[in-house]
Backbone as ProteinMPNN parsed JSONL, in Angstrom:
{"seq_chain_A": "MQIFLDKLKSFITRKDFNIDKDFFLNLNGDIKRERKYSTRYAMDVLEYDKHDIVEILSILSVENYSETKIDTDDTNPPLLFVFGKIIDNKETYIKIKLKETNRSYIACISFHFSKYKMEYPYRKNRREKK", "coords_chain_A": {"N_chain_A": [[112.887, 120.1, 107.112], [113.595, 118.442, 109.214], [111.811, 119.292, 111.16], [109.346, 118.334, 110.211], [109.876, 115.548, 110.36], [110.264, 115.294, 113.131], [107.685, 115.936, 114.074], [106.271, 113.813, 112.901], [107.441, 111.531, 114.134], [106.858, 112.095, 116.804], [104.083, 111.96, 116.714], [103.664, 109.242, 116.055], [104.715, 107.996, 118.313], [103.035, 108.677, 120.356], [101.104, 107.971, 123.266], [98.426, 107.409, 122.842], [98.332, 106.688, 120.19], [96.764, 105.115, 117.543], [96.917, 102.702, 115.304], [94.948, 101.88, 113.516], [93.196, 104.019, 113.35], [94.784, 106.274, 113.109], [96.535, 106.036, 111.017], [96.781, 105.948, 107.582], [96.96, 103.934, 104.823], [97.501, 104.173, 101.524], [96.209, 102.226, 99.146], [94.934, 102.432, 96.816], [96.356, 103.731, 94.834], [97.831, 101.761, 93.668], [96.599, 100.744, 91.439], [97.331, 102.335, 89.31], [99.981, 101.742, 88.922], [102.755, 99.701, 87.733], [102.77, 96.293, 88.638], [105.114, 95.368, 90.058], [105.969, 97.699, 91.177], [104.191, 98.422, 93.071], [102.452, 99.115, 96.167], [101.234, 96.939, 97.452], [102.641, 94.777, 96.33], [105.291, 95.263, 97.255], [104.81, 95.001, 100.0], [104.051, 92.319, 100.106], [106.412, 90.982, 99.184], [108.274, 91.831, 101.106], [107.057, 90.843, 103.311], [105.505, 92.473, 104.966], [103.286, 94.306, 107.107], [100.945, 96.925, 107.957], [101.912, 97.767, 110.409], [104.644, 97.274, 110.274], [105.34, 99.119, 108.314], [104.784, 101.543, 109.606], [106.724, 101.337, 111.571], [109.044, 101.621, 109.999], [108.621, 104.268, 109.145], [108.989, 105.54, 111.559], [111.714, 105.52, 111.93], [112.872, 107.026, 109.975], [115.169, 109.427, 108.652], [116.663, 112.689, 108.141], [118.579, 112.225, 106.219], [117.363, 110.291, 104.686], [115.564, 111.689, 103.211], [114.236, 112.647, 100.07], [112.716, 114.278, 98.204], [110.25, 116.93, 97.852], [106.852, 117.02, 97.053], [103.977, 118.397, 95.364], [100.719, 117.873, 96.345], [98.284, 117.276, 94.25], [95.821, 116.177, 94.464], [94.9, 116.647, 96.982], [94.732, 119.459, 98.693], [95.092, 120.181, 101.308], [97.029, 119.33, 103.798], [99.107, 120.691, 101.161], [101.585, 119.535, 100.655], [103.674, 116.752, 99.982], [105.95, 114.465, 101.286], [108.83, 112.862, 100.223], [110.673, 109.984, 100.76], [113.464, 107.744, 100.834], [114.461, 104.421, 101.421], [116.652, 101.779, 102.061], [115.596, 98.56, 102.052], [115.872, 95.243, 102.748], [117.885, 95.115, 100.748], [116.705, 96.55, 98.687], [115.835, 99.556, 97.146], [113.457, 101.566, 98.551], [110.634, 103.459, 97.925], [109.028, 106.017, 99.573], [106.243, 107.871, 100.21], [104.768, 110.393, 102.008], [102.462, 112.196, 104.163], [101.509, 114.357, 106.815], [98.495, 114.703, 108.106], [96.773, 117.3, 109.49], [94.112, 118.149, 110.334], [90.739, 118.322, 111.282], [90.841, 115.787, 112.437], [93.807, 114.407, 113.175], [96.165, 112.524, 111.266], [98.419, 110.102, 109.81], [99.191, 109.942, 106.454], [100.093, 107.603, 104.241], [101.04, 107.633, 101.151], [102.479, 106.295, 99.209], [104.375, 103.311, 99.211], [106.658, 101.562, 98.048], [108.838, 99.602, 95.925], [111.437, 101.399, 94.432], [111.199, 102.721, 91.211], [112.983, 104.223, 89.785], [116.348, 105.412, 90.242], [116.886, 107.039, 93.244], [117.472, 110.368, 94.439], [119.264, 112.026, 97.053], [119.321, 114.818, 98.711], [120.448, 115.611, 101.172], [122.625, 114.076, 101.718], [126.083, 113.246, 101.498], [127.039, 111.764, 99.258], [124.702, 111.579, 97.901], [123.257, 109.372, 97.043], [121.584, 106.384, 98.034], [123.213, 104.373, 100.371], [124.063, 100.977, 100.397]], "CA_chain_A": [[112.619, 118.681, 107.012], [113.691, 117.861, 110.548], [110.567, 119.619, 111.88], [108.35, 117.353, 109.775], [110.221, 114.236, 110.941], [109.998, 115.356, 114.574], [106.223, 115.84, 114.239], [105.889, 112.45, 112.526], [107.867, 110.61, 115.194], [106.094, 112.43, 117.998], [102.73, 111.444, 116.49], [103.714, 107.776, 116.102], [105.055, 107.517, 119.656], [102.032, 109.08, 121.346], [100.494, 106.844, 123.988], [97.108, 107.104, 122.295], [98.41, 106.4, 118.757], [95.997, 103.939, 117.153], [97.276, 102.489, 113.902], [93.747, 101.74, 112.687], [92.552, 105.329, 113.195], [95.752, 107.355, 112.913], [97.421, 105.736, 109.896], [96.088, 105.588, 106.349], [97.838, 103.398, 103.786], [96.815, 104.274, 100.246], [96.397, 101.099, 98.237], [94.242, 102.763, 95.566], [97.352, 104.13, 93.843], [98.399, 100.569, 93.027], [95.914, 100.531, 90.154], [98.045, 103.112, 88.296], [101.391, 101.342, 88.858], [103.129, 98.332, 87.393], [102.663, 95.473, 89.841], [106.345, 95.288, 90.837], [106.178, 98.99, 91.831], [102.991, 98.71, 93.86], [102.566, 98.956, 97.621], [100.876, 95.545, 97.799], [103.748, 93.905, 95.929], [106.387, 95.473, 98.218], [104.408, 94.42, 101.28], [104.106, 90.855, 99.962], [107.814, 90.559, 99.089], [108.925, 92.105, 102.39], [106.223, 90.253, 104.355], [105.181, 93.612, 105.829], [101.929, 94.803, 107.282], [101.012, 98.365, 108.215], [102.739, 97.981, 111.605], [106.028, 97.326, 109.801], [105.512, 100.382, 107.601], [104.868, 102.592, 110.634], [108.052, 101.193, 112.187], [109.996, 102.25, 109.072], [108.402, 105.722, 109.223], [109.502, 106.045, 112.838], [113.181, 105.595, 111.934], [113.36, 107.855, 108.878], [115.999, 110.563, 109.042], [116.846, 113.7, 107.104], [119.375, 111.611, 105.161], [116.463, 109.508, 103.841], [114.724, 112.612, 102.45], [114.566, 112.739, 98.657], [112.11, 115.444, 97.566], [108.912, 117.344, 98.266], [105.95, 117.136, 95.905], [102.694, 119.044, 95.609], [99.601, 116.936, 96.237], [97.232, 117.894, 93.444], [94.541, 115.567, 94.834], [94.513, 117.102, 98.318], [95.458, 120.7, 98.947], [95.113, 120.471, 102.74], [98.081, 120.214, 103.298], [99.455, 120.363, 99.777], [102.923, 118.966, 100.499], [103.975, 115.343, 100.197], [107.375, 114.302, 101.496], [109.306, 111.606, 99.646], [111.858, 109.437, 101.4], [113.918, 106.467, 100.317], [115.085, 103.582, 102.452], [117.022, 100.443, 101.587], [114.987, 97.496, 102.855], [116.22, 93.974, 102.1], [118.683, 95.442, 99.569], [115.892, 97.182, 97.648], [115.503, 100.949, 97.441], [112.011, 101.672, 98.733], [110.101, 104.815, 97.75], [108.018, 106.249, 100.605], [105.662, 109.211, 100.078], [103.866, 110.557, 103.151], [102.091, 113.517, 104.667], [100.873, 114.356, 108.124], [97.257, 115.474, 108.007], [96.459, 117.918, 110.779], [92.848, 118.862, 110.206], [89.877, 117.997, 112.435], [91.403, 114.576, 113.03], [95.153, 114.233, 112.642], [96.587, 111.162, 110.932], [99.5, 109.954, 108.845], [98.757, 109.395, 105.17], [101.184, 107.015, 103.466], [100.512, 107.597, 99.787], [103.24, 105.283, 98.466], [105.406, 102.516, 99.881], [106.928, 100.532, 97.044], [110.202, 99.603, 95.425], [111.662, 102.536, 93.548], [111.36, 102.416, 89.789], [114.149, 104.974, 89.337], [117.326, 105.711, 91.28], [116.479, 108.229, 93.978], [118.496, 111.321, 94.866], [119.155, 112.387, 98.465], [120.053, 116.084, 98.795], [121.116, 115.812, 102.454], [123.731, 113.118, 101.839], [127.291, 113.667, 100.782], [127.1, 111.16, 97.927], [123.347, 111.764, 97.367], [122.657, 108.083, 96.679], [121.443, 105.486, 99.189], [124.257, 103.366, 100.55], [123.453, 99.685, 100.715]], "C_chain_A": [[112.64, 118.026, 108.391], [112.422, 118.135, 111.362], [109.47, 118.623, 111.51], [108.627, 115.989, 110.406], [109.972, 114.206, 112.442], [108.507, 115.234, 114.866], [105.748, 114.416, 113.974], [106.222, 111.471, 113.646], [107.108, 110.85, 116.488], [104.676, 111.862, 117.908], [102.695, 109.918, 116.649], [103.938, 107.269, 117.525], [104.093, 107.989, 120.745], [101.436, 107.842, 122.015], [99.154, 106.448, 123.386], [97.128, 106.867, 120.778], [97.702, 105.081, 118.473], [96.204, 103.737, 115.657], [96.049, 102.387, 113.0], [93.052, 103.073, 112.435], [93.521, 106.416, 112.745], [96.72, 107.129, 111.755], [96.59, 105.274, 108.712], [97.121, 105.135, 105.329], [97.057, 103.37, 102.48], [97.16, 103.088, 99.352], [95.716, 101.358, 96.893], [95.215, 103.158, 94.461], [97.966, 102.959, 93.108], [97.806, 100.323, 91.645], [96.692, 101.193, 89.024], [99.474, 102.616, 88.064], [101.558, 99.928, 88.299], [103.154, 97.542, 88.692], [103.935, 95.496, 90.688], [106.718, 96.611, 91.493], [104.946, 99.407, 92.628], [103.254, 98.473, 95.349], [102.267, 97.516, 98.019], [102.024, 94.582, 97.481], [104.909, 94.03, 96.922], [106.04, 94.839, 99.561], [104.462, 92.897, 101.228], [105.548, 90.354, 99.976], [108.517, 90.711, 100.438], [108.246, 91.402, 103.566], [105.911, 91.291, 105.432], [103.679, 93.761, 105.97], [102.056, 96.28, 107.643], [101.817, 98.693, 109.472], [104.214, 98.1, 111.214], [106.312, 98.649, 109.081], [105.63, 101.533, 108.594], [106.214, 102.533, 111.343], [109.123, 101.834, 111.304], [109.854, 103.767, 109.135], [109.032, 106.298, 110.484], [111.027, 106.159, 112.867], [113.74, 106.389, 110.751], [114.179, 109.015, 109.429], [116.091, 111.543, 107.876], [117.64, 113.109, 105.931], [118.532, 110.75, 104.218], [115.587, 110.382, 102.943], [115.202, 112.682, 100.999], [114.008, 114.011, 98.018], [110.754, 115.755, 98.195], [108.08, 117.52, 97.013], [104.69, 117.877, 96.336], [101.596, 118.016, 95.374], [98.457, 117.625, 95.498], [95.857, 117.315, 93.754], [94.026, 116.073, 96.177], [95.351, 118.325, 98.669], [95.549, 121.055, 100.423], [95.763, 119.344, 103.515], [98.533, 119.768, 101.918], [100.785, 119.638, 99.598], [102.984, 117.481, 100.833], [105.488, 115.213, 100.311], [107.785, 112.904, 101.044], [110.626, 111.23, 100.31], [112.225, 108.143, 100.693], [114.635, 105.715, 101.422], [115.437, 102.245, 101.813], [116.451, 99.425, 102.574], [115.22, 96.19, 102.107], [116.935, 94.193, 100.76], [117.884, 96.021, 98.405], [115.594, 98.615, 98.067], [113.979, 101.085, 97.448], [111.605, 103.142, 98.747], [108.943, 104.99, 98.73], [107.529, 107.69, 100.473], [104.59, 109.369, 101.15], [103.501, 112.02, 103.379], [101.46, 113.327, 106.039], [99.675, 115.279, 108.022], [96.925, 116.006, 109.395], [95.225, 118.791, 110.637], [92.012, 118.561, 111.45], [90.394, 116.779, 113.188], [92.761, 114.354, 112.393], [95.429, 112.762, 112.347], [97.736, 111.215, 109.933], [98.907, 109.337, 107.586], [100.0, 108.914, 104.424], [100.634, 106.782, 102.063], [101.193, 106.513, 98.956], [104.243, 104.598, 99.381], [105.7, 101.35, 98.948], [108.385, 100.618, 96.613], [110.33, 100.704, 94.38], [111.888, 102.074, 92.115], [112.628, 103.068, 89.243], [115.086, 105.206, 90.517], [116.928, 107.028, 91.938], [117.687, 109.078, 94.346], [118.212, 111.733, 96.304], [119.965, 113.657, 98.707], [120.806, 116.304, 100.105], [122.193, 114.766, 102.743], [124.919, 113.62, 101.057], [127.338, 113.074, 99.386], [125.747, 111.164, 97.213], [122.681, 110.496, 96.84], [122.597, 107.23, 97.934], [122.611, 104.525, 99.214], [123.581, 102.068, 100.953], [124.017, 99.103, 101.959]], "O_chain_A": [[111.813, 117.168, 108.696], [112.008, 117.298, 112.164], [108.754, 118.126, 112.379], [107.715, 115.348, 110.927], [109.513, 113.193, 112.971], [108.105, 114.523, 115.787], [104.93, 113.875, 114.718], [105.376, 110.675, 114.055], [106.754, 109.902, 117.188], [104.136, 111.352, 118.889], [101.802, 109.376, 117.301], [103.407, 106.224, 117.901], [104.316, 107.726, 121.927], [101.288, 106.795, 121.385], [98.785, 105.274, 123.415], [96.073, 106.845, 120.144], [98.005, 104.058, 119.086], [95.715, 104.523, 114.844], [96.112, 102.773, 111.832], [92.388, 103.239, 111.412], [93.123, 107.369, 112.076], [97.624, 107.935, 111.534], [95.799, 104.336, 108.817], [98.052, 105.875, 105.011], [96.076, 102.638, 102.345], [98.285, 102.976, 98.864], [95.899, 100.595, 95.944], [94.934, 102.946, 93.281], [98.557, 103.133, 92.042], [98.466, 99.748, 90.779], [96.717, 100.681, 87.904], [100.115, 103.032, 87.099], [100.66, 99.09, 88.373], [103.524, 98.077, 89.737], [103.854, 95.629, 91.909], [107.665, 96.667, 92.277], [104.694, 100.595, 92.831], [104.159, 97.728, 95.728], [102.981, 96.94, 98.84], [102.333, 93.687, 98.268], [105.448, 93.021, 97.377], [106.891, 94.207, 100.187], [104.871, 92.256, 102.196], [105.87, 89.409, 100.696], [109.263, 89.828, 100.86], [108.782, 91.367, 104.673], [106.032, 91.032, 106.629], [102.908, 93.396, 105.082], [103.159, 96.827, 107.635], [102.352, 99.796, 109.584], [104.942, 98.93, 111.759], [107.391, 99.224, 109.224], [106.486, 102.403, 108.436], [106.783, 103.571, 111.68], [110.014, 102.517, 111.81], [110.857, 104.48, 109.173], [109.549, 107.415, 110.473], [111.576, 106.829, 113.743], [114.954, 106.42, 110.548], [113.919, 109.517, 110.522], [115.648, 111.25, 106.766], [117.393, 113.461, 104.778], [118.934, 110.502, 103.081], [114.943, 109.879, 102.023], [116.4, 112.764, 100.728], [114.746, 114.745, 97.361], [110.196, 114.962, 98.954], [108.539, 118.097, 96.028], [104.382, 117.969, 97.525], [101.553, 117.368, 94.329], [97.753, 118.459, 96.066], [94.84, 117.885, 93.359], [92.839, 115.94, 96.475], [96.552, 118.212, 98.913], [96.039, 122.133, 100.761], [95.04, 118.416, 103.879], [98.364, 118.606, 101.547], [101.086, 119.173, 98.499], [102.422, 117.023, 101.828], [106.224, 115.794, 99.513], [107.177, 111.904, 101.426], [111.554, 112.033, 100.407], [111.389, 107.525, 100.034], [115.326, 106.306, 102.251], [114.62, 101.65, 101.109], [116.777, 99.43, 103.761], [114.807, 96.051, 100.956], [116.625, 93.536, 99.766], [118.339, 95.985, 97.262], [115.158, 98.867, 99.19], [113.308, 100.757, 96.469], [112.163, 103.953, 99.485], [107.992, 104.209, 98.722], [108.317, 108.626, 100.611], [103.633, 108.597, 101.208], [104.139, 112.937, 102.861], [100.947, 112.255, 106.363], [99.824, 116.492, 107.871], [96.811, 115.242, 110.353], [95.283, 120.01, 110.799], [92.544, 118.551, 112.56], [90.386, 116.744, 114.418], [92.848, 114.133, 111.185], [94.989, 111.873, 113.076], [97.985, 112.241, 109.299], [98.204, 108.328, 107.651], [100.849, 109.712, 104.028], [99.862, 105.852, 101.827], [100.562, 105.887, 98.104], [104.876, 105.238, 100.221], [105.078, 100.291, 99.039], [109.074, 101.594, 96.906], [109.44, 100.906, 93.555], [112.667, 101.157, 91.852], [113.27, 102.527, 88.343], [114.65, 105.194, 91.668], [116.664, 108.016, 91.252], [118.788, 108.562, 94.539], [117.056, 111.785, 96.724], [121.18, 113.58, 98.891], [121.728, 117.12, 100.141], [122.616, 114.601, 103.887], [124.769, 114.336, 100.067], [127.641, 113.78, 98.424], [125.664, 110.791, 96.043], [121.612, 110.58, 96.235], [123.462, 107.34, 98.803], [122.958, 103.93, 98.193], [122.643, 102.062, 101.75], [123.613, 98.015, 102.371]]}, "name": "protein", "num_of_chains": 1, "seq": "MQIFLDKLKSFITRKDFNIDKDFFLNLNGDIKRERKYSTRYAMDVLEYDKHDIVEILSILSVENYSETKIDTDDTNPPLLFVFGKIIDNKETYIKIKLKETNRSYIACISFHFSKYKMEYPYRKNRREKK"}
């Protein structure tokens, strides 16, 4: 997990990192979710834009890691990493991958308030502390 986070942070802090070209925020998934668990809703409540989301990604740690999922919509790479972060006293579900194909970029598949309590395997108490 630390290797993934190191790659992510290294990518974000590159001098030539361009948020418009190197960061993809999936808003299409909002159609499938209840409004209060959508990315747009979380961004509105938090008054966030994609710069704020990238800032959150840059400070994620192993302790924020929750689980790894298989991306059935995109098999290159097939792994999605799920993190949780308390933001404004709300547990926020963050699902991301680092695409390293012809053009590398960060794909943020989900950034919304968590519908269910998240587990954190690399924490002693395994629940987010507020």
